[in-house]
Every structure is written in structure tokens, then in C-alpha cells.
């Protein structure tokens, strides 16, 4: 029967991992907030289905396929467990101390905390909060899950602690407490101590003590990057989904050559001259009006010289091709030649022709 459970669970796990990878790609390509919200809900359902498929693997006595090569910060492990709970919006993650979980135990610790959070949300009123906190202690790292429900009787808490300390054989007739059995199996596998106690608020507090061999300094964990999640079988870093609403993702195009801005050309007034006004030769009162380039030599009037304003276009020299440089030098040489010719012939008297180059 264990082999049957394990075979069914492995097949479901393979399909769920492929589904989560497909959803992750769709979320990255979508920028519409409504579509992202729908994809996130489907993603959350698939994540919960993956945890239930792993329950079958644990019942069969095998190890789930999720694993990490590097340590993961405890805060990200807690957030990963919150993302696998149905009422994740009710879970409040309080400040968690520094520390990291070794990669081989990350998947099981996430599953263990997720089962405790699921019980806390299921057995507490829907308007209450479930609080999670953690801190480093001399014997390892402690994570506490506290609800504000109706609580449990002292005899029931004592019986549950015995089952958590010494996991019994799985009895299909008592499947109502399947989550408690899964927690006991995962805790025994990594020598994690789990204990229930009454909460001062009337509910139940679950205390999880991770031993020293499962906890390392947070500096040993890889830095967490945006967009990474608790997916796949060998993730390098972990960022679980926050219980708050997800922000809209922007579609980032593939990197390509930087676009070349087009030069903005505009006429530049010559030194010693005011900008000319374009108007009729005379106003309504009969007074004359200045006409652009009227006092210039004929050769200069036909010269449509423009200058690239460096304040409007800032092109680095490294982006200009040899052909562009050749044209610029040719234009500069032609402009200076026209200026020298005009000064020798006397046609440019009374005007400044030295500034016509571009």
C-alpha cells in the first residue's frame, strides 16, 4: 500500500511542479492587475495541492522531492509556509530573528510549519489573527505559532504532545488528525521538537525548536532576489509570496542594442545678431518689420546651416560611426572654406561669417 501511495504522489508532484512553472512564466509576462490576481489565486491553489500530494509521500515513509542546495533565511521559510495556507491573509508574521535553515531541511520545515498554520487558522474564528514569531536560542532556533481560538483541554494537549514526541503508526481510521501525524513524522526525521501549550489569549501556541544542526548563520545563506520563489526541486534562494496583494508585474523586453536618439537640429543665431522675426514687411501701422536674413549676403541667405544643440542631445563619442565622423568633418571643412572665400571677395562685409560652421 505504501508503494501505491508513493507512486500516485510522485505522479501528482511531477504534474504540479510543471503547472507551477507554467503559472510562474504567465505571471511574469502579464501586466494587467486583474489577470495577475486570477493567476495568483490559481497559483495558490496549486501550491496547496502540492502540499497535499507531499502528505501521501510522507505517509508512505519517503522524502518529498523538494530540496535546496544552500541555506535559506528563516524569515523566508516562514513566509513560504504562510503561502501554502488557505487563509494566508489572516497570518501575521512578527519580527523573526536572524538565522538560516540548511538546504536539506528547508522543504520539510516549510511543510511542518504550514500544517501548524493550517490547524491554527482552521480552529480559530475567521476574524482573528494567527501570529508567527521566531528567535535564536542557545539550543537552536524557536518558531512560535499562536492562534486566538477556543483552545484545547489539558488532556487533549497532553495527548497531542505525546504523539508529537513519539509518532505512532499511521491508522487510516484516525485520518481526522492527519496533519498532526505529518508534523510528527517530519519532526522525528530531523529531530525537531514540537510542543503545544495553552495561549494567554485562550487559544493554542505551537512551539517548534529547530536543533543546532539545522540552523546556520544568516550570512551563510545566499542573498534573496526579487521574483524567486519556493518552486522546483533545487532552488538556490527563496522568497515566498507575501499574504498581501501582489503588485502588478511590468513586462520587461529582451535586452537589445540601445536606441540611437535622433539629433535635434535647430537654427542658432549668429554672434552679434538678434534672432530674426518672421512677419510681414510692414505692420498695420505702416512701420517696417525685420525680415530674417535680409541683411545677409546672397550666398549666406541660401545656406541652411543648422547646429545640433548639445543640451538637447547628449551623444557619447563612442556611439558615432566612422561614416558619421567623416560627414561631420566634411561639413566643417566646407563651412570654413565658404567663410574664407566670402571674406576675401568682400561679399561678407558687415556680417560675421566665422560662425557658420556646424
Coordinates of C-alpha atoms in Angstrom, one line a residue:
X1 CA 0.0 0.0 0.0
X2 CA 2.9 2.4 0.7
X3 CA 4.3 1.8 -2.8
X4 CA 0.8 2.6 -4.3
X5 CA 0.7 5.8 -2.3
X6 CA 4.2 6.8 -3.3
X7 CA 3.6 6.1 -7.0
X8 CA 0.4 8.2 -7.1
X9 CA 2.1 11.0 -5.1
X10 CA 5.1 11.1 -7.4
X11 CA 3.0 11.4 -10.5
X12 CA 0.9 14.2 -8.9
X13 CA 4.1 16.0 -7.8
X14 CA 5.5 16.0 -11.3
X15 CA 2.4 17.5 -12.8
X16 CA 2.1 20.1 -10.1
X17 CA 5.7 21.2 -10.5
X18 CA 5.1 21.7 -14.2
X19 CA 1.9 23.6 -13.6
X20 CA 3.6 25.9 -11.1
X21 CA 6.5 26.6 -13.5
X22 CA 3.9 27.4 -16.3
X23 CA 2.0 29.7 -13.9
X24 CA 5.2 31.5 -12.9
X25 CA 6.0 32.2 -16.5
X26 CA 2.5 33.5 -17.2
X27 CA 2.7 35.8 -14.2
X28 CA 6.0 37.3 -15.4
X29 CA 4.5 38.0 -18.9
X30 CA 1.3 39.6 -17.6
X31 CA 0.9 43.2 -16.6
X32 CA -2.9 43.5 -16.1
X33 CA -3.8 43.7 -12.4
X34 CA -7.0 41.7 -12.8
X35 CA -5.3 38.9 -14.7
X36 CA -2.4 38.8 -12.2
X37 CA -4.9 38.4 -9.4
X38 CA -6.6 35.5 -11.1
X39 CA -3.2 33.8 -11.8
X40 CA -2.2 34.3 -8.2
X41 CA -5.3 32.6 -7.0
X42 CA -4.7 29.6 -9.3
X43 CA -1.0 29.6 -8.2
X44 CA -2.1 29.5 -4.6
X45 CA -4.4 26.5 -5.2
X46 CA -1.7 24.6 -7.0
X47 CA 0.7 25.3 -4.1
X48 CA -1.8 23.8 -1.6
X49 CA -2.3 20.8 -3.9
X50 CA 1.4 20.2 -3.9
X51 CA 1.5 20.1 -0.1
X52 CA -1.4 17.6 0.0
X53 CA 0.5 15.4 -2.6
X54 CA 3.5 15.5 -0.3
X55 CA 1.4 14.2 2.5
X56 CA 1.0 11.0 0.6
X57 CA 4.8 10.7 0.2
X58 CA 5.2 11.2 3.9
X59 CA 2.6 8.6 4.7
X60 CA 4.5 6.2 2.5
X61 CA 7.6 6.8 4.5
X62 CA 9.5 8.5 1.7
X63 CA 11.0 12.0 1.4
X64 CA 9.3 14.7 -0.7
X65 CA 11.2 15.8 -3.8
X66 CA 11.7 19.5 -2.8
X67 CA 15.2 20.4 -1.7
X68 CA 17.7 23.3 -1.7
X69 CA 21.4 23.3 -2.1
X70 CA 22.1 26.4 0.1
X71 CA 20.8 27.6 3.4
X72 CA 17.6 29.7 3.4
X73 CA 16.8 32.6 5.9
X74 CA 14.3 31.6 8.5
X75 CA 12.1 34.5 7.6
X76 CA 11.7 33.2 4.0
X77 CA 11.0 29.7 5.3
X78 CA 8.2 31.1 7.4
X79 CA 6.8 33.1 4.5
X80 CA 6.9 30.0 2.3
X81 CA 4.8 28.2 4.9
X82 CA 2.3 31.0 5.0
X83 CA 1.9 30.9 1.2
X84 CA 0.7 27.3 1.4
X85 CA -2.1 28.0 3.8
X86 CA -5.7 28.7 2.7
X87 CA -6.4 31.7 4.9
X88 CA -2.9 33.2 4.4
X89 CA -4.3 36.7 4.8
X90 CA -5.0 36.1 8.5
X91 CA -1.5 35.1 9.3
X92 CA 0.7 37.9 10.7
X93 CA 4.4 37.4 10.6
X94 CA 6.0 39.3 13.5
X95 CA 9.7 40.1 13.6
X96 CA 11.8 37.0 13.2
X97 CA 15.4 36.8 14.4
X98 CA 18.4 36.2 12.1
X99 CA 19.2 32.7 11.2
X100 CA 19.1 30.3 8.2
X101 CA 17.9 26.7 7.7
X102 CA 20.2 24.2 6.0
X103 CA 19.1 23.4 2.5
X104 CA 18.4 19.7 3.0
X105 CA 15.7 20.5 5.7
X106 CA 14.0 23.6 4.1
X107 CA 11.2 21.7 2.3
X108 CA 10.3 19.6 5.4
X109 CA 10.4 22.7 7.8
X110 CA 8.1 24.6 5.4
X111 CA 5.7 21.7 5.3
X112 CA 5.8 21.3 9.1
X113 CA 5.0 25.0 9.7
X114 CA 2.3 25.0 7.0
X115 CA 0.5 22.2 8.8
X116 CA 0.6 24.0 12.1
X117 CA -0.6 27.2 10.5
X118 CA -3.4 25.4 8.7
X119 CA -4.6 24.0 12.1
X120 CA -4.3 27.4 13.7
X121 CA -6.5 29.1 11.1
X122 CA -9.0 26.2 10.9
X123 CA -9.7 26.1 14.7
X124 CA -9.9 29.9 15.3
X125 CA -12.6 32.4 14.5
X126 CA -12.2 33.9 11.0
X127 CA -11.9 37.5 12.3
X128 CA -8.9 36.7 14.5
X129 CA -5.2 36.7 13.6
X130 CA -2.7 33.9 13.7
X131 CA 0.7 35.3 14.8
X132 CA 4.1 33.8 13.9
X133 CA 7.4 34.8 15.5
X134 CA 10.9 33.4 15.9
X135 CA 14.1 33.9 17.7
X136 CA 17.5 32.3 18.2
X137 CA 18.1 30.4 21.4
X138 CA 21.1 28.5 22.8
X139 CA 19.7 25.1 21.6
X140 CA 18.8 26.3 18.1
X141 CA 16.0 28.4 16.7
X142 CA 12.4 28.6 18.1
X143 CA 9.4 29.4 15.9
X144 CA 6.0 30.0 17.7
X145 CA 2.6 29.8 16.0
X146 CA -0.2 31.3 18.2
X147 CA -3.9 31.4 17.5
X148 CA -6.8 33.0 19.4
X149 CA -9.3 30.3 19.1
X150 CA -11.2 28.3 21.7
X151 CA -8.2 26.3 22.7
X152 CA -7.9 22.7 23.8
X153 CA -8.5 20.8 27.0
X154 CA -5.5 20.0 29.1
X155 CA -5.9 16.3 28.5
X156 CA -6.1 16.8 24.7
X157 CA -2.9 18.9 24.7
X158 CA -1.1 16.3 26.7
X159 CA -2.2 13.5 24.3
X160 CA -1.2 15.6 21.3
X161 CA 2.3 16.3 22.8
X162 CA 2.8 12.5 23.3
X163 CA 2.0 11.8 19.7
X164 CA 4.4 14.6 18.6
X165 CA 7.2 13.3 20.7
X166 CA 6.7 9.6 19.8
X167 CA 5.0 9.3 16.3
X168 CA 2.7 6.2 16.3
X169 CA 2.0 4.1 13.3
X170 CA -0.5 5.6 10.8
X171 CA -4.0 4.4 11.4
X172 CA -6.4 5.0 8.4
X173 CA -9.3 5.1 10.9
X174 CA -8.0 8.3 12.5
X175 CA -7.5 10.3 9.4
X176 CA -9.1 13.4 11.0
X177 CA -5.7 14.2 12.7
X178 CA -3.7 13.6 9.5
X179 CA -1.9 17.0 9.9
X180 CA -0.7 16.1 13.4
X181 CA 0.7 12.8 12.2
X182 CA 2.5 14.5 9.3
X183 CA 4.0 17.0 11.7
X184 CA 5.2 14.2 14.0
X185 CA 6.8 12.3 11.1
X186 CA 8.6 15.4 9.8
X187 CA 9.8 16.4 13.3
X188 CA 11.2 12.9 14.0
X189 CA 13.0 12.9 10.7
X190 CA 15.1 16.0 11.6
X191 CA 15.0 15.7 15.4
X192 CA 12.8 18.8 15.6
X193 CA 10.9 19.3 18.9
X194 CA 7.2 20.4 18.6
X195 CA 5.1 21.1 21.6
X196 CA 1.6 22.5 22.2
X197 CA 0.7 24.7 25.1
X198 CA -2.2 27.0 26.1
X199 CA -2.1 30.5 24.8
X200 CA -2.6 33.5 27.1
X201 CA -5.3 34.7 24.6
X202 CA -7.3 31.5 25.1
X203 CA -6.1 29.6 22.0
X204 CA -3.1 27.3 21.5
X205 CA 0.6 28.1 20.9
X206 CA 2.7 25.6 18.9
X207 CA 6.4 25.9 19.7
X208 CA 8.9 24.5 17.1
X209 CA 12.5 24.1 18.2
X210 CA 14.9 23.6 15.3
X211 CA 18.1 21.9 16.6
X212 CA 21.6 23.4 16.1
X213 CA 22.5 21.1 13.2
X214 CA 19.6 22.6 11.1
X215 CA 20.5 26.2 11.8
X216 CA 23.4 28.3 10.5
X217 CA 24.2 31.9 10.5
X218 CA 22.2 34.0 8.1
X219 CA 25.3 35.3 6.4
X220 CA 25.8 31.7 5.0
X221 CA 22.5 32.0 3.1
X222 CA 22.5 33.4 -0.4
X223 CA 21.1 36.8 -0.9
X224 CA 17.4 36.7 -1.8
X225 CA 16.4 38.2 -5.2
X226 CA 13.1 39.5 -6.3
X227 CA 11.0 37.2 -8.3
X228 CA 12.4 34.0 -6.9
X229 CA 10.0 31.6 -5.1
X230 CA 9.6 28.3 -3.4
X231 CA 9.5 26.3 -6.6
X232 CA 11.2 23.4 -8.2
X233 CA 13.4 20.8 -6.6
X234 CA 16.7 22.6 -6.2
X235 CA 16.1 26.3 -5.7
X236 CA 19.1 28.5 -4.8
X237 CA 17.2 31.2 -2.9
X238 CA 13.7 31.5 -1.6
X239 CA 11.2 34.3 -1.5
X240 CA 7.7 33.2 -0.6
X241 CA 4.6 35.1 -1.6
X242 CA 3.5 37.8 0.8
X243 CA 0.0 37.5 2.3
X244 CA -0.7 41.0 1.0
X245 CA -1.9 41.7 -2.5
X246 CA 0.7 41.2 -5.2
X247 CA 1.9 44.3 -7.1
X248 CA 1.4 44.3 -10.8
X249 CA 4.4 43.0 -12.7
X250 CA 5.8 45.0 -15.6
X251 CA 6.7 43.3 -18.8
X252 CA 10.5 43.7 -19.4
X253 CA 11.5 43.4 -23.1
X254 CA 14.5 41.4 -24.1
X255 CA 17.8 43.3 -23.9
X256 CA 18.9 44.7 -27.3
X257 CA 21.1 47.4 -28.7
X258 CA 20.5 50.8 -27.1
X259 CA 18.3 53.0 -29.3
X260 CA 20.2 55.9 -31.1
X261 CA 18.4 59.2 -30.3
X262 CA 17.8 61.3 -33.3
X263 CA 19.7 64.7 -33.3
X264 CA 17.5 67.7 -32.7
X265 CA 18.5 70.3 -35.2
X266 CA 17.6 74.0 -34.8
X267 CA 18.8 77.2 -36.2
X268 CA 21.3 79.1 -34.0
X269 CA 21.6 82.9 -34.2
X270 CA 24.9 84.2 -35.3
X271 CA 27.1 86.1 -33.0
X272 CA 26.3 89.8 -32.7
X273 CA 22.8 89.4 -34.2
X274 CA 19.4 89.1 -32.5
X275 CA 17.0 86.3 -33.6
X276 CA 15.1 87.4 -36.6
X277 CA 11.3 87.6 -36.6
X278 CA 9.2 86.0 -39.3
X279 CA 6.5 88.6 -40.2
X280 CA 5.1 90.7 -43.0
X281 CA 7.3 93.5 -44.3
X282 CA 5.1 96.1 -42.6
X283 CA 2.8 96.2 -39.6
X284 CA -0.8 97.5 -39.6
X285 CA 0.6 101.0 -38.6
X286 CA 2.9 101.1 -41.5
X287 CA 6.1 100.6 -39.6
X288 CA 8.7 98.3 -41.2
X289 CA 9.5 94.9 -39.7
X290 CA 12.7 93.0 -39.8
X291 CA 12.9 90.1 -42.1
X292 CA 15.1 87.1 -41.4
X293 CA 18.4 87.1 -43.3
X294 CA 17.5 90.3 -45.2
X295 CA 20.8 92.0 -44.5
X296 CA 23.0 88.9 -45.2
X297 CA 24.9 88.2 -48.4
X298 CA 23.1 86.1 -51.0
X299 CA 25.5 83.2 -50.5
X300 CA 24.7 83.1 -46.8
X301 CA 20.9 83.5 -47.4
X302 CA 20.8 80.2 -49.3
X303 CA 23.0 78.5 -46.7
X304 CA 20.6 76.5 -44.5
X305 CA 23.1 75.8 -41.7
X306 CA 21.8 74.0 -38.6
X307 CA 23.6 73.2 -35.4
X308 CA 23.0 70.2 -33.0
X309 CA 22.2 71.6 -29.6
X310 CA 24.4 69.7 -27.0
X311 CA 21.9 70.4 -24.3
X312 CA 19.1 68.7 -26.1
X313 CA 21.1 65.7 -27.4
X314 CA 24.0 64.2 -25.5
X315 CA 25.5 61.6 -27.7
X316 CA 28.7 59.9 -26.4
X317 CA 31.5 59.9 -29.0
X318 CA 31.8 56.1 -28.8
X319 CA 28.3 55.7 -30.4
X320 CA 29.3 57.6 -33.6
X321 CA 30.2 55.5 -36.6
X322 CA 33.1 56.3 -38.9
X323 CA 30.7 57.4 -41.6
X324 CA 29.1 60.0 -39.2
X325 CA 32.5 61.3 -38.2
X326 CA 33.5 61.7 -41.9
X327 CA 30.4 63.6 -42.8
X328 CA 30.8 65.9 -39.8
X329 CA 34.4 66.7 -40.7
X330 CA 33.5 67.3 -44.4
X331 CA 30.7 69.7 -43.3
X332 CA 33.1 71.6 -41.0
X333 CA 35.7 71.9 -43.8
X334 CA 33.2 73.1 -46.4
X335 CA 31.8 75.8 -44.0
X336 CA 35.2 77.2 -43.2
X337 CA 36.1 77.3 -46.9
X338 CA 33.0 79.3 -47.7
X339 CA 33.8 81.7 -44.9
X340 CA 37.3 82.3 -46.1
X341 CA 36.1 82.8 -49.7
X342 CA 33.5 85.3 -48.6
X343 CA 36.0 87.4 -46.6
X344 CA 38.4 87.6 -49.5
X345 CA 35.8 88.6 -52.0
X346 CA 34.3 91.3 -49.7
X347 CA 30.8 90.0 -50.0
X348 CA 30.6 89.2 -46.3
X349 CA 31.4 92.8 -45.2
X350 CA 29.3 93.9 -42.2
X351 CA 28.4 90.4 -41.1
X352 CA 30.2 87.7 -39.1
X353 CA 30.9 84.7 -41.3
X354 CA 33.2 82.8 -38.9
X355 CA 30.5 81.1 -37.0
X356 CA 28.7 79.3 -39.9
X357 CA 30.4 76.0 -39.3
X358 CA 28.5 73.2 -37.8

